[in-house]
Amino acid sequence: DSHMDYARLEDGSVRDEKNRMRSNLYLSNYAFNPLGNLVATLIQLAGYTYIISTLHPVIFAFLIVLIFLGSLISKKRAKIQFDYQSKITKIQRKISYFFNAMISFPYAKEIRINHAADWLASKFREESETELRQFSKNQKLHFKLDTYENLLALTQNILLYSYCIYSVIQGTITIGDFTLYIGAITAFSGTFLSFVKQICDLKPMSDYINIFKEYVLNAKPSHEKTGTL
């Protein structure tokens, strides 16, 4: 920031970019080696797929459809959270500015002379209410996605247990096979959704990295980027 052109440094959108990166870009995202996790998840999926491939084709197809719908929900959730961060960062910066202005001693004299106390308090309440509305809206969206996920999980369990109980009654599988299928399908579904979530998380992370690269590039003074004074 100390080398950035002043005109850009005082631009509110630039500070919004910086705050978004501080809130969402962590070194731990790289320390845990996401590529290794993806490879391990793929190996697990291969093993579970071999087991559940022996299911009836119709049941297997229904299971794949349910898991696919679950992956769409995970993708939607990642997009909602990314969009929410872009909106809430600017609001939080304004709230912080108004709050600091109200409590900072150096501003007290100017605020009193210009009779700005009521105006600052009203702006602080306004931005706080805006933040609360955005938070409430975001929570409602997540609640809706949670409801869809629960319905998919319920549908999967009903389908899975009904098929396995029917197969036991018909004598096509044993009680031991029943336990095996229940565990394998549950693990397959959870592992696949985890895999999709890791993939979906890469897109916002890539966007944050691009924002960081642009921020670092624009932090250089204009004469350094152009080679002229």
Short mmCIF file of N, CA, C and O in Angstrom, two decimals, residues 82-205:
data_model
loop_
_atom_site.label_atom_id
_atom_site.label_comp_id
_atom_site.label_asym_id
_atom_site.label_seq_id
_atom_site.Cartn_x
_atom_site.Cartn_y
_atom_site.Cartn_z
N PHE A 82 -19.65 -16.57 -2.52
CA PHE A 82 -18.71 -15.66 -3.17
C PHE A 82 -19.38 -14.32 -3.45
O PHE A 82 -18.79 -13.25 -3.22
N ASP A 83 -20.60 -14.35 -3.97
CA ASP A 83 -21.33 -13.11 -4.26
C ASP A 83 -21.64 -12.34 -2.96
O ASP A 83 -21.59 -11.11 -2.94
N TYR A 84 -21.95 -13.08 -1.91
CA TYR A 84 -22.25 -12.44 -0.63
C TYR A 84 -21.03 -11.70 -0.09
O TYR A 84 -21.15 -10.58 0.41
N GLN A 85 -19.86 -12.30 -0.22
CA GLN A 85 -18.64 -11.66 0.27
C GLN A 85 -18.36 -10.36 -0.48
O GLN A 85 -17.90 -9.38 0.11
N SER A 86 -18.63 -10.35 -1.78
CA SER A 86 -18.38 -9.14 -2.57
C SER A 86 -19.31 -8.00 -2.15
O SER A 86 -18.94 -6.82 -2.24
N LYS A 87 -20.53 -8.33 -1.69
CA LYS A 87 -21.47 -7.30 -1.26
C LYS A 87 -21.19 -6.85 0.17
O LYS A 87 -21.20 -5.65 0.47
N ILE A 88 -20.94 -7.80 1.05
CA ILE A 88 -20.85 -7.48 2.47
C ILE A 88 -19.54 -6.75 2.81
O ILE A 88 -19.48 -5.99 3.78
N THR A 89 -18.50 -6.96 2.02
CA THR A 89 -17.21 -6.32 2.32
C THR A 89 -17.31 -4.80 2.26
O THR A 89 -16.80 -4.09 3.14
N LYS A 90 -17.98 -4.30 1.23
CA LYS A 90 -18.15 -2.84 1.09
C LYS A 90 -18.98 -2.28 2.23
O LYS A 90 -18.66 -1.22 2.79
N ILE A 91 -20.05 -2.99 2.61
CA ILE A 91 -20.91 -2.54 3.70
C ILE A 91 -20.14 -2.50 5.02
O ILE A 91 -20.23 -1.53 5.79
N GLN A 92 -19.35 -3.54 5.28
CA GLN A 92 -18.59 -3.59 6.53
C GLN A 92 -17.53 -2.50 6.58
O GLN A 92 -17.23 -1.99 7.66
N ARG A 93 -16.97 -2.15 5.43
CA ARG A 93 -15.98 -1.07 5.42
C ARG A 93 -16.64 0.26 5.80
O ARG A 93 -16.08 1.06 6.56
N LYS A 94 -17.85 0.49 5.30
CA LYS A 94 -18.57 1.72 5.64
C LYS A 94 -18.93 1.76 7.12
O LYS A 94 -18.79 2.80 7.78
N ILE A 95 -19.38 0.63 7.64
CA ILE A 95 -19.72 0.56 9.06
C ILE A 95 -18.50 0.86 9.92
O ILE A 95 -18.58 1.63 10.89
N SER A 96 -17.38 0.28 9.55
CA SER A 96 -16.14 0.52 10.29
C SER A 96 -15.73 1.99 10.23
O SER A 96 -15.29 2.57 11.24
N TYR A 97 -15.90 2.59 9.07
CA TYR A 97 -15.53 4.01 8.91
C TYR A 97 -16.39 4.90 9.80
O TYR A 97 -15.88 5.76 10.54
N PHE A 98 -17.71 4.72 9.74
CA PHE A 98 -18.61 5.56 10.54
C PHE A 98 -18.42 5.33 12.04
O PHE A 98 -18.45 6.28 12.82
N PHE A 99 -18.19 4.09 12.41
CA PHE A 99 -17.99 3.79 13.83
C PHE A 99 -16.70 4.44 14.34
O PHE A 99 -16.70 5.07 15.41
N ASN A 100 -15.62 4.30 13.58
CA ASN A 100 -14.35 4.91 13.99
C ASN A 100 -14.44 6.43 14.04
O ASN A 100 -13.83 7.07 14.91
N ALA A 101 -15.20 7.01 13.11
CA ALA A 101 -15.37 8.46 13.10
C ALA A 101 -16.11 8.93 14.35
O ALA A 101 -15.81 9.99 14.91
N MET A 102 -17.08 8.13 14.81
CA MET A 102 -17.87 8.52 15.98
C MET A 102 -17.08 8.41 17.28
O MET A 102 -17.33 9.16 18.23
N ILE A 103 -16.14 7.47 17.35
CA ILE A 103 -15.45 7.24 18.62
C ILE A 103 -14.03 7.81 18.65
O ILE A 103 -13.40 7.82 19.70
N SER A 104 -13.53 8.30 17.52
CA SER A 104 -12.15 8.80 17.47
C SER A 104 -12.08 10.24 17.99
O SER A 104 -12.81 11.12 17.50
N PHE A 105 -11.21 10.47 18.93
CA PHE A 105 -11.07 11.79 19.55
C PHE A 105 -10.66 12.87 18.55
O PHE A 105 -11.17 14.01 18.61
N PRO A 106 -9.73 12.61 17.61
CA PRO A 106 -9.31 13.67 16.68
C PRO A 106 -10.46 14.24 15.84
O PRO A 106 -10.37 15.38 15.38
N TYR A 107 -11.54 13.46 15.64
CA TYR A 107 -12.66 13.94 14.83
C TYR A 107 -13.71 14.67 15.66
O TYR A 107 -14.65 15.27 15.10
N ALA A 108 -13.60 14.61 16.97
CA ALA A 108 -14.67 15.12 17.83
C ALA A 108 -14.96 16.60 17.60
O ALA A 108 -16.13 17.01 17.51
N LYS A 109 -13.91 17.41 17.49
CA LYS A 109 -14.11 18.86 17.33
C LYS A 109 -14.81 19.17 16.02
O LYS A 109 -15.78 19.97 16.00
N GLU A 110 -14.35 18.56 14.93
CA GLU A 110 -14.97 18.82 13.63
C GLU A 110 -16.43 18.35 13.60
O GLU A 110 -17.29 19.00 13.01
N ILE A 111 -16.69 17.21 14.20
CA ILE A 111 -18.06 16.69 14.24
C ILE A 111 -18.96 17.65 15.01
O ILE A 111 -20.09 17.93 14.60
N ARG A 112 -18.45 18.19 16.13
CA ARG A 112 -19.24 19.11 16.94
C ARG A 112 -19.48 20.43 16.21
O ARG A 112 -20.59 20.96 16.21
N ILE A 113 -18.44 20.95 15.55
CA ILE A 113 -18.56 22.23 14.84
C ILE A 113 -19.53 22.12 13.68
O ILE A 113 -20.34 23.03 13.43
N ASN A 114 -19.47 21.01 12.97
CA ASN A 114 -20.32 20.82 11.78
C ASN A 114 -21.65 20.14 12.09
O ASN A 114 -22.40 19.84 11.17
N HIS A 115 -21.90 19.91 13.38
CA HIS A 115 -23.17 19.28 13.80
C HIS A 115 -23.42 17.97 13.03
O HIS A 115 -24.51 17.75 12.51
N ALA A 116 -22.38 17.16 12.95
CA ALA A 116 -22.45 15.93 12.15
C ALA A 116 -22.74 14.68 12.97
O ALA A 116 -22.80 13.59 12.42
N ALA A 117 -22.93 14.84 14.28
CA ALA A 117 -23.11 13.66 15.13
C ALA A 117 -24.34 12.86 14.73
O ALA A 117 -24.28 11.63 14.59
N ASP A 118 -25.47 13.58 14.57
CA ASP A 118 -26.70 12.87 14.21
C ASP A 118 -26.59 12.22 12.83
O ASP A 118 -27.09 11.12 12.61
N TRP A 119 -25.92 12.93 11.92
CA TRP A 119 -25.76 12.38 10.57
C TRP A 119 -24.91 11.10 10.58
O TRP A 119 -25.27 10.10 9.94
N LEU A 120 -23.81 11.13 11.33
CA LEU A 120 -22.96 9.93 11.44
C LEU A 120 -23.72 8.77 12.07
O LEU A 120 -23.63 7.63 11.61
N ALA A 121 -24.47 9.08 13.13
CA ALA A 121 -25.23 8.02 13.80
C ALA A 121 -26.28 7.42 12.88
O ALA A 121 -26.47 6.20 12.85
N SER A 122 -26.93 8.28 12.08
CA SER A 122 -27.95 7.77 11.16
C SER A 122 -27.33 6.92 10.05
O SER A 122 -27.89 5.90 9.65
N LYS A 123 -26.16 7.35 9.55
CA LYS A 123 -25.47 6.57 8.51
C LYS A 123 -25.00 5.23 9.06
O LYS A 123 -25.05 4.21 8.37
N PHE A 124 -24.53 5.25 10.31
CA PHE A 124 -24.09 4.00 10.94
C PHE A 124 -25.26 3.04 11.08
O PHE A 124 -25.14 1.84 10.77
N ARG A 125 -26.42 3.54 11.54
CA ARG A 125 -27.61 2.68 11.66
C ARG A 125 -28.06 2.18 10.29
O ARG A 125 -28.45 1.01 10.15
N GLU A 126 -28.00 3.04 9.30
CA GLU A 126 -28.43 2.68 7.95
C GLU A 126 -27.59 1.53 7.39
O GLU A 126 -28.12 0.56 6.85
N GLU A 127 -26.27 1.68 7.52
CA GLU A 127 -25.38 0.63 6.99
C GLU A 127 -25.49 -0.65 7.82
O GLU A 127 -25.41 -1.75 7.27
N SER A 128 -25.70 -0.52 9.12
CA SER A 128 -25.88 -1.70 9.97
C SER A 128 -27.14 -2.47 9.58
O SER A 128 -27.15 -3.70 9.53
N GLU A 129 -28.20 -1.73 9.29
CA GLU A 129 -29.45 -2.36 8.86
C GLU A 129 -29.28 -3.03 7.49
O GLU A 129 -29.83 -4.10 7.25
N THR A 130 -28.50 -2.39 6.63
CA THR A 130 -28.22 -2.99 5.31
C THR A 130 -27.45 -4.29 5.46
O THR A 130 -27.74 -5.28 4.78
N GLU A 131 -26.45 -4.28 6.36
CA GLU A 131 -25.69 -5.50 6.61
C GLU A 131 -26.59 -6.60 7.14
O GLU A 131 -26.48 -7.77 6.72
N LEU A 132 -27.49 -6.25 8.05
CA LEU A 132 -28.40 -7.24 8.62
C LEU A 132 -29.33 -7.81 7.56
O LEU A 132 -29.59 -9.01 7.54
N ARG A 133 -29.80 -6.96 6.65
CA ARG A 133 -30.67 -7.44 5.56
C ARG A 133 -29.91 -8.39 4.63
O ARG A 133 -30.44 -9.43 4.22
N GLN A 134 -28.67 -8.03 4.30
CA GLN A 134 -27.88 -8.90 3.44
C GLN A 134 -27.59 -10.24 4.11
O GLN A 134 -27.65 -11.30 3.48
N PHE A 135 -27.29 -10.17 5.42
CA PHE A 135 -27.03 -11.40 6.17
C PHE A 135 -28.27 -12.28 6.21
O PHE A 135 -28.20 -13.50 6.02
N SER A 136 -29.43 -11.65 6.46
CA SER A 136 -30.68 -12.40 6.51
C SER A 136 -31.00 -13.04 5.16
O SER A 136 -31.42 -14.21 5.10
N LYS A 137 -30.78 -12.28 4.10
CA LYS A 137 -31.02 -12.81 2.75
C LYS A 137 -30.10 -13.99 2.46
O LYS A 137 -30.54 -15.01 1.90
N ASN A 138 -28.83 -13.86 2.85
CA ASN A 138 -27.86 -14.93 2.62
C ASN A 138 -28.24 -16.19 3.41
O ASN A 138 -28.15 -17.31 2.91
N GLN A 139 -28.67 -16.00 4.66
CA GLN A 139 -29.06 -17.13 5.49
C GLN A 139 -30.29 -17.84 4.92
O GLN A 139 -30.38 -19.08 4.98
N LYS A 140 -31.22 -17.08 4.38
CA LYS A 140 -32.41 -17.69 3.78
C LYS A 140 -32.04 -18.54 2.57
O LYS A 140 -32.60 -19.63 2.36
N LEU A 141 -31.09 -18.04 1.77
CA LEU A 141 -30.64 -18.82 0.61
C LEU A 141 -29.98 -20.12 1.05
O LEU A 141 -30.21 -21.18 0.47
N HIS A 142 -29.14 -20.03 2.09
CA HIS A 142 -28.47 -21.24 2.60
C HIS A 142 -29.48 -22.21 3.22
O HIS A 142 -29.34 -23.42 3.09
N PHE A 143 -30.48 -21.65 3.90
CA PHE A 143 -31.53 -22.51 4.49
C PHE A 143 -32.29 -23.25 3.40
O PHE A 143 -32.62 -24.44 3.56
N LYS A 144 -32.56 -22.56 2.30
CA LYS A 144 -33.26 -23.21 1.18
C LYS A 144 -32.41 -24.35 0.60
O LYS A 144 -32.92 -25.44 0.33
N LEU A 145 -31.11 -24.09 0.45
CA LEU A 145 -30.22 -25.14 -0.06
C LEU A 145 -30.11 -26.30 0.93
O LEU A 145 -30.06 -27.47 0.52
N ASP A 146 -30.07 -25.99 2.22
CA ASP A 146 -30.03 -27.04 3.25
C ASP A 146 -31.28 -27.91 3.17
O ASP A 146 -31.21 -29.14 3.33
N THR A 147 -32.43 -27.27 2.93
CA THR A 147 -33.68 -28.02 2.80
C THR A 147 -33.64 -28.96 1.61
O THR A 147 -34.04 -30.13 1.71
N TYR A 148 -33.14 -28.47 0.49
CA TYR A 148 -33.01 -29.32 -0.70
C TYR A 148 -32.07 -30.50 -0.43
O TYR A 148 -32.35 -31.64 -0.85
N GLU A 149 -30.95 -30.22 0.23
CA GLU A 149 -30.00 -31.29 0.54
C GLU A 149 -30.63 -32.34 1.45
O GLU A 149 -30.43 -33.55 1.26
N ASN A 150 -31.40 -31.89 2.45
CA ASN A 150 -32.06 -32.83 3.36
C ASN A 150 -33.09 -33.69 2.64
O ASN A 150 -33.23 -34.88 2.91
N LEU A 151 -33.82 -33.07 1.70
CA LEU A 151 -34.81 -33.82 0.92
C LEU A 151 -34.13 -34.87 0.04
O LEU A 151 -34.63 -36.00 -0.10
N LEU A 152 -33.00 -34.49 -0.55
CA LEU A 152 -32.26 -35.45 -1.37
C LEU A 152 -31.73 -36.60 -0.53
O LEU A 152 -31.79 -37.77 -0.94
N ALA A 153 -31.21 -36.28 0.67
CA ALA A 153 -30.70 -37.32 1.56
C ALA A 153 -31.83 -38.25 2.00
O ALA A 153 -31.65 -39.47 2.06
N LEU A 154 -33.00 -37.67 2.31
CA LEU A 154 -34.15 -38.49 2.71
C LEU A 154 -34.60 -39.40 1.58
O LEU A 154 -34.86 -40.60 1.79
N THR A 155 -34.66 -38.85 0.37
CA THR A 155 -35.04 -39.65 -0.80
C THR A 155 -34.06 -40.78 -1.03
O THR A 155 -34.45 -41.92 -1.33
N GLN A 156 -32.77 -40.47 -0.89
CA GLN A 156 -31.74 -41.50 -1.09
C GLN A 156 -31.88 -42.62 -0.06
O GLN A 156 -31.80 -43.81 -0.41
N ASN A 157 -32.10 -42.26 1.20
CA ASN A 157 -32.23 -43.27 2.25
C ASN A 157 -33.46 -44.15 2.06
O ASN A 157 -33.41 -45.37 2.24
N ILE A 158 -34.58 -43.51 1.69
CA ILE A 158 -35.79 -44.28 1.45
C ILE A 158 -35.59 -45.26 0.31
O ILE A 158 -35.95 -46.45 0.39
N LEU A 159 -35.00 -44.76 -0.78
CA LEU A 159 -34.75 -45.61 -1.95
C LEU A 159 -33.79 -46.74 -1.61
O LEU A 159 -34.03 -47.91 -1.96
N LEU A 160 -32.72 -46.41 -0.91
CA LEU A 160 -31.69 -47.39 -0.59
C LEU A 160 -32.20 -48.47 0.35
O LEU A 160 -32.06 -49.67 0.06
N TYR A 161 -32.83 -48.07 1.43
CA TYR A 161 -33.31 -49.06 2.40
C TYR A 161 -34.45 -49.90 1.83
O TYR A 161 -34.53 -51.10 2.10
N SER A 162 -35.30 -49.28 1.03
CA SER A 162 -36.41 -50.04 0.42
C SER A 162 -35.87 -51.11 -0.51
O SER A 162 -36.32 -52.27 -0.48
N TYR A 163 -34.88 -50.75 -1.31
CA TYR A 163 -34.31 -51.73 -2.25
C TYR A 163 -33.61 -52.85 -1.50
O TYR A 163 -33.78 -54.03 -1.84
N CYS A 164 -32.81 -52.50 -0.50
CA CYS A 164 -32.05 -53.51 0.23
C CYS A 164 -32.97 -54.44 1.04
O CYS A 164 -32.77 -55.66 1.07
N ILE A 165 -34.01 -53.87 1.66
CA ILE A 165 -34.97 -54.71 2.41
C ILE A 165 -35.71 -55.65 1.47
O ILE A 165 -35.89 -56.85 1.78
N TYR A 166 -36.11 -55.13 0.32
CA TYR A 166 -36.78 -55.97 -0.67
C TYR A 166 -35.86 -57.09 -1.15
O TYR A 166 -36.31 -58.25 -1.31
N SER A 167 -34.60 -56.75 -1.38
CA SER A 167 -33.65 -57.77 -1.86
C SER A 167 -33.41 -58.85 -0.80
O SER A 167 -33.27 -60.03 -1.13
N VAL A 168 -33.38 -58.45 0.48
CA VAL A 168 -33.22 -59.43 1.56
C VAL A 168 -34.43 -60.36 1.61
O VAL A 168 -34.30 -61.59 1.76
N ILE A 169 -35.63 -59.78 1.50
CA ILE A 169 -36.86 -60.59 1.53
C ILE A 169 -36.89 -61.56 0.35
O ILE A 169 -37.28 -62.74 0.50
N GLN A 170 -36.44 -61.10 -0.80
CA GLN A 170 -36.42 -61.96 -1.99
C GLN A 170 -35.29 -62.97 -1.95
O GLN A 170 -35.28 -63.92 -2.73
N GLY A 171 -34.35 -62.77 -1.05
CA GLY A 171 -33.24 -63.71 -0.92
C GLY A 171 -32.11 -63.48 -1.89
O GLY A 171 -31.21 -64.32 -2.02
N THR A 172 -32.12 -62.34 -2.60
CA THR A 172 -31.05 -62.07 -3.57
C THR A 172 -29.78 -61.56 -2.90
O THR A 172 -28.69 -61.63 -3.49
N ILE A 173 -29.92 -61.01 -1.66
CA ILE A 173 -28.73 -60.61 -0.91
C ILE A 173 -28.91 -61.09 0.54
O ILE A 173 -30.04 -61.32 1.00
N THR A 174 -27.80 -61.21 1.23
CA THR A 174 -27.84 -61.63 2.63
C THR A 174 -27.86 -60.41 3.55
O THR A 174 -27.72 -59.27 3.08
N ILE A 175 -28.01 -60.66 4.85
CA ILE A 175 -27.96 -59.57 5.81
C ILE A 175 -26.59 -58.88 5.78
O ILE A 175 -26.48 -57.66 5.90
N GLY A 176 -25.55 -59.69 5.58
CA GLY A 176 -24.20 -59.12 5.48
C GLY A 176 -24.07 -58.21 4.27
O GLY A 176 -23.46 -57.13 4.35
N ASP A 177 -24.66 -58.65 3.13
CA ASP A 177 -24.65 -57.80 1.93
C ASP A 177 -25.44 -56.52 2.15
O ASP A 177 -25.08 -55.45 1.65
N PHE A 178 -26.53 -56.65 2.90
CA PHE A 178 -27.36 -55.49 3.22
C PHE A 178 -26.52 -54.41 3.92
O PHE A 178 -26.54 -53.25 3.54
N THR A 179 -25.77 -54.83 4.92
CA THR A 179 -24.91 -53.90 5.65
C THR A 179 -23.83 -53.31 4.74
O THR A 179 -23.51 -52.12 4.81
N LEU A 180 -23.29 -54.17 3.88
CA LEU A 180 -22.24 -53.73 2.96
C LEU A 180 -22.75 -52.66 2.00
O LEU A 180 -22.10 -51.62 1.81
N TYR A 181 -23.92 -52.91 1.41
CA TYR A 181 -24.47 -51.95 0.46
C TYR A 181 -24.82 -50.63 1.13
O TYR A 181 -24.56 -49.55 0.57
N ILE A 182 -25.44 -50.71 2.31
CA ILE A 182 -25.81 -49.48 3.01
C ILE A 182 -24.57 -48.63 3.28
O ILE A 182 -24.54 -47.42 3.00
N GLY A 183 -23.52 -49.26 3.80
CA GLY A 183 -22.30 -48.52 4.11
C GLY A 183 -21.61 -47.99 2.87
O GLY A 183 -21.14 -46.84 2.85
N ALA A 184 -21.56 -48.83 1.81
CA ALA A 184 -20.85 -48.43 0.59
C ALA A 184 -21.55 -47.27 -0.11
O ALA A 184 -20.89 -46.31 -0.55
N ILE A 185 -22.88 -47.34 -0.20
CA ILE A 185 -23.61 -46.29 -0.90
C ILE A 185 -23.56 -44.98 -0.11
O ILE A 185 -23.39 -43.90 -0.69
N THR A 186 -23.69 -45.07 1.20
CA THR A 186 -23.60 -43.87 2.03
C THR A 186 -22.22 -43.23 1.90
O THR A 186 -22.09 -42.01 1.75
N ALA A 187 -21.19 -44.07 1.94
CA ALA A 187 -19.82 -43.56 1.81
C ALA A 187 -19.58 -42.99 0.41
O ALA A 187 -18.92 -41.95 0.26
N PHE A 188 -20.10 -43.67 -0.61
CA PHE A 188 -19.93 -43.20 -1.99
C PHE A 188 -20.57 -41.83 -2.16
O PHE A 188 -19.97 -40.91 -2.74
N SER A 189 -21.80 -41.68 -1.66
CA SER A 189 -22.50 -40.41 -1.79
C SER A 189 -21.76 -39.29 -1.08
O SER A 189 -21.55 -38.21 -1.63
N GLY A 190 -21.33 -39.56 0.17
CA GLY A 190 -20.61 -38.53 0.92
C GLY A 190 -19.28 -38.18 0.29
O GLY A 190 -18.91 -37.00 0.22
N THR A 191 -18.55 -39.18 -0.20
CA THR A 191 -17.25 -38.94 -0.81
C THR A 191 -17.39 -38.17 -2.12
O THR A 191 -16.61 -37.26 -2.40
N PHE A 192 -18.41 -38.52 -2.91
CA PHE A 192 -18.62 -37.84 -4.19
C PHE A 192 -18.98 -36.37 -3.96
O PHE A 192 -18.46 -35.48 -4.64
N LEU A 193 -19.85 -36.11 -2.99
CA LEU A 193 -20.23 -34.73 -2.70
C LEU A 193 -19.04 -33.94 -2.15
O LEU A 193 -18.88 -32.75 -2.43
N SER A 194 -18.19 -34.62 -1.37
CA SER A 194 -16.98 -33.97 -0.88
C SER A 194 -16.05 -33.62 -2.03
O SER A 194 -15.43 -32.54 -2.06
N PHE A 195 -15.96 -34.52 -3.00
CA PHE A 195 -15.14 -34.28 -4.19
C PHE A 195 -15.66 -33.08 -4.97
O PHE A 195 -14.89 -32.19 -5.38
N VAL A 196 -16.98 -33.03 -5.16
CA VAL A 196 -17.58 -31.92 -5.89
C VAL A 196 -17.37 -30.61 -5.15
O VAL A 196 -17.09 -29.57 -5.75
N LYS A 197 -17.49 -30.65 -3.82
CA LYS A 197 -17.28 -29.43 -3.03
C LYS A 197 -15.86 -28.91 -3.18
O LYS A 197 -15.64 -27.70 -3.28
N GLN A 198 -14.89 -29.83 -3.20
CA GLN A 198 -13.50 -29.40 -3.38
C GLN A 198 -13.31 -28.75 -4.74
O GLN A 198 -12.60 -27.75 -4.87
N ILE A 199 -13.97 -29.31 -5.76
CA ILE A 199 -13.88 -28.74 -7.10
C ILE A 199 -14.53 -27.36 -7.13
O ILE A 199 -13.98 -26.39 -7.69
N CYS A 200 -15.72 -27.24 -6.51
CA CYS A 200 -16.43 -25.96 -6.49
C CYS A 200 -15.65 -24.90 -5.73
O CYS A 200 -15.68 -23.71 -6.09
N ASP A 201 -14.94 -25.30 -4.68
CA ASP A 201 -14.17 -24.34 -3.88
C ASP A 201 -12.97 -23.79 -4.65
O ASP A 201 -12.44 -22.73 -4.31
N LEU A 202 -12.52 -24.53 -5.67
CA LEU A 202 -11.37 -24.07 -6.44
C LEU A 202 -11.71 -22.83 -7.26
O LEU A 202 -10.85 -21.98 -7.48
N LYS A 203 -12.96 -22.72 -7.72
CA LYS A 203 -13.35 -21.56 -8.55
C LYS A 203 -13.29 -20.26 -7.75
O LYS A 203 -12.63 -19.30 -8.20
N PRO A 204 -13.95 -20.16 -6.57
CA PRO A 204 -13.79 -18.92 -5.79
C PRO A 204 -12.34 -18.64 -5.40
O PRO A 204 -11.91 -17.48 -5.41
N MET A 205 -11.60 -19.71 -5.07
CA MET A 205 -10.20 -19.52 -4.69
C MET A 205 -9.40 -18.95 -5.86
O MET A 205 -8.57 -18.06 -5.69
#
